[in-house]
Tab-separated table of C-alpha atoms and ligand atoms in Angstrom:
chain	number	residue	atom	x	y	z
A	1	LYS	CA	57.790	107.029	72.141
A	2	ILE	CA	56.682	110.549	73.004
A	3	TYR	CA	54.307	112.686	70.939
A	4	ASN	CA	53.767	116.433	71.043
A	5	THR	CA	50.047	116.879	70.281
A	6	THR	CA	47.352	119.545	70.391
A	7	GLN	CA	45.985	117.604	73.395
A	8	GLY	CA	49.317	117.750	75.276
A	9	ILE	CA	52.194	115.307	75.565
A	10	ILE	CA	51.408	111.629	75.074
A	11	ALA	CA	53.804	108.747	75.738
A	12	GLU	CA	53.372	105.375	74.062
A	13	LYS	CA	54.672	102.118	75.495
A	14	ASP	CA	53.683	98.612	74.333
A	15	SER	CA	50.853	100.148	72.228
A	16	LYS	CA	49.342	101.845	75.299
A	17	PHE	CA	49.114	105.617	75.567
A	18	PHE	CA	49.696	107.803	78.636
A	19	LYS	CA	49.150	111.508	79.152
A	20	ILE	CA	52.090	113.446	80.587
A	21	ASN	CA	50.643	116.487	82.258
A	22	ASP	CA	52.997	118.206	84.561
A	23	LEU	CA	55.840	119.453	82.396
A	24	GLY	CA	56.328	121.159	79.051
A	25	TRP	CA	57.954	119.697	75.915
A	26	ASP	CA	61.354	121.439	76.272
A	27	GLN	CA	61.554	120.463	79.935
A	28	LEU	CA	60.512	116.851	79.285
A	29	ILE	CA	62.877	116.077	76.430
A	30	ASN	CA	65.841	117.533	78.306
A	31	GLN	CA	65.308	115.415	81.437
A	32	PRO	CA	68.503	113.561	82.314
A	33	ALA	CA	68.099	109.747	81.937
A	34	LEU	CA	64.964	110.269	79.845
A	35	PHE	CA	64.211	106.545	79.365
A	36	ALA	CA	64.042	105.895	83.127
A	37	PHE	CA	62.211	109.175	83.732
A	38	LEU	CA	59.496	108.267	81.208
A	39	ASN	CA	59.070	104.747	82.575
A	40	ASN	CA	58.572	106.174	86.023
A	41	LYS	CA	56.055	108.747	84.737
A	42	ILE	CA	54.104	106.108	82.826
A	43	ASN	CA	53.846	103.900	85.918
A	44	ASN	CA	52.262	106.790	87.783
A	45	SER	CA	49.899	108.106	85.118
A	46	GLU	CA	46.564	107.049	83.745
A	47	SER	CA	46.421	105.566	80.295
A	48	VAL	CA	44.365	107.214	77.562
A	49	ALA	CA	42.348	105.286	75.017
A	50	SER	CA	44.219	106.150	71.840
A	51	LEU	CA	46.188	108.719	69.918
A	52	ASP	CA	44.403	110.684	67.200
A	53	GLU	CA	46.985	111.056	64.368
A	54	SER	CA	45.478	114.346	63.252
A	55	THR	CA	46.439	115.976	66.582
A	56	ILE	CA	50.164	115.266	66.217
A	57	LEU	CA	52.456	118.311	66.098
A	58	ALA	CA	56.119	118.428	65.103
A	59	PRO	CA	58.155	117.216	68.128
A	60	ILE	CA	59.930	120.565	68.422
A	61	VAL	CA	59.309	123.744	70.423
A	62	SER	CA	62.459	125.813	71.113
A	63	GLN	CA	65.058	123.686	69.356
A	64	GLU	CA	66.982	124.375	66.134
A	65	ILE	CA	67.404	121.730	63.454
A	66	TRP	CA	70.878	121.126	62.046
A	67	ALA	CA	71.829	118.606	59.405
A	68	SER	CA	74.838	116.624	58.309
A	69	GLY	CA	75.531	115.720	54.723
A	70	VAL	CA	77.463	113.381	52.475
A	71	THR	CA	77.434	110.729	55.182
A	72	TYR	CA	76.390	107.968	52.730
A	73	LEU	CA	78.110	107.011	49.468
A	74	ARG	CA	74.851	107.552	47.531
A	75	SER	CA	74.663	111.151	48.707
A	76	LYS	CA	78.247	111.801	47.620
A	77	THR	CA	77.715	110.433	44.086
A	78	ALA	CA	74.413	112.312	43.654
A	79	ARG	CA	75.956	115.664	44.656
A	80	MET	CA	78.995	115.135	42.423
A	81	GLU	CA	76.643	114.480	39.504
A	82	GLU	CA	74.399	117.507	40.103
A	83	SER	CA	77.333	119.936	40.500
A	84	LYS	CA	79.623	118.618	37.760
A	85	ASP	CA	78.898	121.504	35.354
A	86	ALA	CA	79.749	123.973	38.100
A	87	GLY	CA	83.017	122.172	38.855
A	88	GLY	CA	81.899	121.525	42.429
A	89	GLY	CA	82.116	117.730	42.417
A	90	ASP	CA	85.466	117.578	44.153
A	91	PHE	CA	84.108	119.218	47.314
A	92	TYR	CA	81.803	116.280	47.974
A	93	ASP	CA	84.487	113.679	47.341
A	94	ARG	CA	86.784	115.439	49.772
A	95	VAL	CA	84.221	115.905	52.543
A	96	TYR	CA	83.185	112.240	52.381
A	97	ASP	CA	86.751	111.225	53.284
A	98	ALA	CA	87.651	114.160	55.520
A	99	GLU	CA	87.820	113.909	59.283
A	100	ARG	CA	85.441	116.883	59.708
A	101	PRO	CA	81.870	116.113	58.579
A	102	GLU	CA	79.628	118.517	56.692
A	103	ILE	CA	77.208	120.082	59.188
A	104	PHE	CA	74.863	122.915	58.335
A	105	PHE	CA	72.000	124.851	59.882
A	106	LYS	CA	68.675	123.582	58.497
A	107	ALA	CA	65.639	125.125	60.188
A	108	THR	CA	64.012	126.884	63.088
A	109	ALA	CA	60.856	125.393	64.622
A	110	ALA	CA	58.813	128.009	62.723
A	111	ARG	CA	60.062	126.688	59.367
A	112	THR	CA	59.443	123.065	60.368
A	113	VAL	CA	56.336	120.963	59.805
A	114	GLY	CA	55.158	117.781	61.497
A	115	HIS	CA	53.394	114.571	60.516
A	116	LEU	CA	50.526	115.069	58.010
A	117	GLN	CA	51.449	118.721	57.419
A	118	ASP	CA	52.536	120.161	54.073
A	119	ILE	CA	56.146	120.537	53.011
A	120	ARG	CA	57.110	123.019	50.261
A	121	ILE	CA	59.312	123.203	47.217
A	122	ARG	CA	60.768	126.566	46.219
A	123	LYS	CA	59.041	128.526	43.458
A	124	ASP	CA	62.439	129.371	41.902
A	125	SER	CA	63.567	125.745	41.660
A	126	LYS	CA	62.834	123.025	39.100
A	127	TRP	CA	64.511	119.982	40.653
A	128	ASN	CA	63.461	118.978	44.157
A	129	VAL	CA	63.712	115.857	46.277
A	130	PRO	CA	62.907	114.641	49.765
A	131	GLU	CA	65.873	113.469	51.841
A	132	PRO	CA	64.845	110.742	54.295
A	133	GLU	CA	67.087	111.000	57.334
A	134	LEU	CA	67.376	109.465	60.769
A	135	THR	CA	67.211	112.525	63.008
A	136	LEU	CA	68.753	112.665	66.466
A	137	PHE	CA	67.457	114.573	69.427
A	138	VAL	CA	70.535	115.743	71.302
A	139	ASN	CA	69.708	117.093	74.767
A	140	ASN	CA	71.211	120.130	76.496
A	141	GLN	CA	73.925	117.860	77.962
A	142	ASN	CA	75.012	116.978	74.370
A	143	GLN	CA	73.719	113.409	74.762
A	144	ILE	CA	71.691	111.561	72.113
A	145	ALA	CA	68.405	111.263	74.015
A	146	GLY	CA	66.040	110.184	71.223
A	147	TYR	CA	65.417	109.564	67.550
A	148	THR	CA	62.877	110.845	65.074
A	149	ILE	CA	62.309	110.824	61.314
A	150	GLY	CA	63.429	113.806	59.262
A	151	ASN	CA	62.856	115.028	55.741
A	152	ASP	CA	65.607	117.419	54.596
A	153	VAL	CA	63.641	118.697	51.571
A	154	SER	CA	66.201	120.009	49.089
A	155	SER	CA	66.492	121.837	45.803
A	156	ARG	CA	69.034	119.983	43.657
A	157	ASP	CA	69.323	122.576	40.877
A	158	ILE	CA	70.106	125.433	43.279
A	159	GLU	CA	72.590	123.334	45.264
A	160	GLY	CA	74.135	121.970	42.049
A	161	GLU	CA	74.589	125.410	40.497
A	162	ASN	CA	77.070	126.439	43.180
A	163	PRO	CA	77.926	124.862	46.568
A	164	LEU	CA	77.712	128.361	48.083
A	165	TYR	CA	73.968	128.284	47.365
A	166	LEU	CA	73.494	125.424	49.840
A	167	PRO	CA	71.630	127.523	52.461
A	168	GLN	CA	69.067	128.588	49.819
A	169	ALA	CA	68.687	125.026	48.557
A	170	LYS	CA	68.110	123.707	52.066
A	171	SER	CA	66.553	126.391	54.280
A	172	TYR	CA	63.261	128.035	53.450
A	173	ASP	CA	59.690	127.918	54.783
A	174	LYS	CA	58.471	124.330	55.356
A	175	SER	CA	61.677	122.768	54.032
A	176	ALA	CA	62.043	120.581	57.125
A	177	ALA	CA	59.665	117.926	58.375
A	178	ILE	CA	60.213	115.889	61.530
A	179	GLY	CA	58.066	113.414	63.441
A	180	PRO	CA	55.750	111.771	64.195
A	181	CYS	CA	57.323	111.133	67.637
A	182	ILE	CA	60.609	110.893	69.486
A	183	LEU	CA	61.700	107.317	70.109
A	184	VAL	CA	63.498	107.016	73.438
A	185	LEU	CA	65.700	103.955	73.876
A	186	GLU	CA	67.781	102.534	76.682
A	187	GLU	CA	70.582	101.573	74.267
A	188	PRO	CA	71.888	103.365	71.148
A	189	ILE	CA	69.784	102.696	68.052
A	190	SER	CA	70.750	99.553	66.110
A	191	ARG	CA	72.935	99.929	62.988
A	192	ASP	CA	70.480	97.435	61.368
A	193	THR	CA	67.772	100.114	61.351
A	194	ASP	CA	66.137	100.486	57.916
A	195	ILE	CA	65.236	103.904	56.487
A	196	ALA	CA	62.672	103.710	53.664
A	197	VAL	CA	61.026	106.328	51.473
A	198	GLU	CA	58.076	106.220	49.105
A	199	ILE	CA	56.748	109.059	46.945
A	200	LEU	CA	53.170	108.761	45.718
A	201	ARG	CA	51.601	110.772	42.898
A	202	GLU	CA	47.818	110.497	42.589
A	203	GLY	CA	48.028	107.395	44.785
A	204	LYS	CA	50.658	105.620	42.645
A	205	THR	CA	54.243	105.039	43.747
A	206	VAL	CA	56.623	107.077	41.572
A	207	PHE	CA	59.761	106.437	43.620
A	208	ASP	CA	60.712	104.181	46.470
A	209	GLY	CA	64.040	103.438	48.053
A	210	LYS	CA	65.599	102.056	51.171
A	211	THR	CA	68.893	102.170	53.020
A	212	GLN	CA	70.212	100.983	56.354
A	213	LEU	CA	71.948	102.954	59.057
A	214	SER	CA	74.878	100.516	58.739
A	215	GLN	CA	75.608	102.119	55.332
A	216	MET	CA	76.484	105.422	56.980
A	217	LYS	CA	80.188	106.263	56.747
A	218	ARG	CA	80.291	108.000	60.126
A	219	GLU	CA	79.254	107.205	63.701
A	220	LEU	CA	76.354	109.153	65.236
A	221	PRO	CA	78.382	110.375	68.283
A	222	GLU	CA	81.025	111.697	65.865
A	223	LEU	CA	78.418	113.959	64.203
A	224	VAL	CA	77.133	115.134	67.590
A	225	GLU	CA	80.656	115.882	68.785
A	226	TYR	CA	81.300	118.214	65.828
A	227	LEU	CA	77.883	119.885	66.123
A	228	THR	CA	78.302	120.659	69.810
A	229	ARG	CA	82.015	121.594	69.762
A	230	GLU	CA	81.464	125.329	69.570
A	231	CYS	CA	77.662	125.670	69.753
A	232	SER	CA	75.644	125.297	72.945
A	233	PHE	CA	71.998	124.256	72.827
A	234	PRO	CA	70.250	125.162	76.105
A	235	GLN	CA	67.009	123.460	74.934
A	236	GLY	CA	68.709	120.643	72.998
A	237	VAL	CA	68.895	120.354	69.216
A	238	PHE	CA	67.786	118.080	66.375
A	239	LEU	CA	70.409	116.734	63.987
A	240	MET	CA	69.455	115.199	60.641
A	241	THR	CA	72.137	112.632	59.842
A	242	GLY	CA	72.184	112.662	56.032
A	243	THR	CA	70.402	110.816	53.283
A	244	GLY	CA	71.336	107.433	51.855
A	245	THR	CA	68.555	107.453	49.254
A	246	VAL	CA	68.413	109.843	46.314
A	247	PRO	CA	65.895	109.427	43.443
A	248	PRO	CA	67.317	109.131	39.892
A	249	ASP	CA	68.495	112.379	38.297
A	250	ASP	CA	65.420	112.680	36.031
A	251	PHE	CA	63.054	112.701	39.021
A	252	THR	CA	61.629	115.790	40.693
A	253	MET	CA	58.863	116.142	43.283
A	254	ILE	CA	55.846	118.180	42.287
A	255	SER	CA	52.959	119.790	44.102
A	256	GLY	CA	50.520	117.175	45.437
A	257	ASP	CA	53.121	114.421	45.868
A	258	GLU	CA	52.854	112.490	49.110
A	259	VAL	CA	56.152	111.559	50.785
A	260	LYS	CA	56.227	108.692	53.278
A	261	ILE	CA	59.393	108.046	55.257
A	262	SER	CA	59.522	105.010	57.542
A	263	ILE	CA	62.220	104.137	60.046
A	264	ASP	CA	62.177	100.883	62.039
A	265	ASN	CA	60.671	101.265	65.515
A	266	ILE	CA	59.959	104.996	65.057
A	267	GLY	CA	57.059	104.887	62.570
A	268	THR	CA	56.143	106.729	59.379
A	269	LEU	CA	56.329	110.456	58.680
A	270	ILE	CA	53.867	111.505	55.965
A	271	ASN	CA	53.875	114.908	54.252
A	272	THR	CA	52.312	116.288	51.089
A	273	VAL	CA	53.989	118.841	48.825
A	274	GLU	CA	51.982	122.096	49.042
B	301	DO4	O1	76.167	118.673	50.656
B	301	DO4	C1	75.023	118.874	50.556
B	301	DO4	C2	73.948	118.378	51.394
B	301	DO4	C3	74.066	116.951	51.770
B	301	DO4	C4	72.869	116.397	52.448
B	301	DO4	O2	71.941	117.067	52.832
B	301	DO4	C5	72.801	114.933	52.670
B	301	DO4	O3	73.736	114.191	52.318
B	301	DO4	O4	71.802	114.485	53.211
B	302	MG	MG1	70.283	115.888	53.686
């Protein structure tokens, strides 16, 4: 795992932490054969005692964040429900079965927050949810080089009113959270990976849910192939892969809620609604 922190870059292996000093975040995460590169670095660097969670920054510097949608059945049914009055339901049904996935621009680094930082809901929206999503780091060679946790915070009333309002429902200040680290693996991530979410209000759980990557309709390389077909990413790019968990229709997040998203082997991303 690699962490971008206020103290520099820290790699974690077997619960031991190592400082990576000699290259910047963009340069590190775009190294070819990143798993082998990191192992080599770790073998030649001194370990540090621990990692202070409060120093963790979002694992992003010059990258954009993109997102895919309607990749799980639950996401399709939720969108059809929220847009039924606007007659938009059919769009979601069709994209779920279409060859081309839904892919949209989500956030710049400046609109993104990291672990333990505040996310926001829009002032002009009444119905808001977190979207817990496995998030890929795709390097500048268009290869999946790592995995992180993403929260595609979304306004359901704005999106439901008209599908053309999607960019306003999805992209605004602090609408994206990613972190706490990038998990770098030798093999592709297992389809058995669980993605869990819990929302706490005044310390009490008000929603929790869980899905598994195996429930996703599409393959991860398929999403990457569409994203990178006509867009180049000289510093790599993050791709949120869609939510499989949507709270019931009478639920909305409010200010002060704490959102915890956990993905096997990556960790837990915690954010509070500002
Ligand atoms: O189609 C709207 C957005 C879908 C989305 O963000 C998701 O399925 O996660
Ligand atoms: Mg989403």
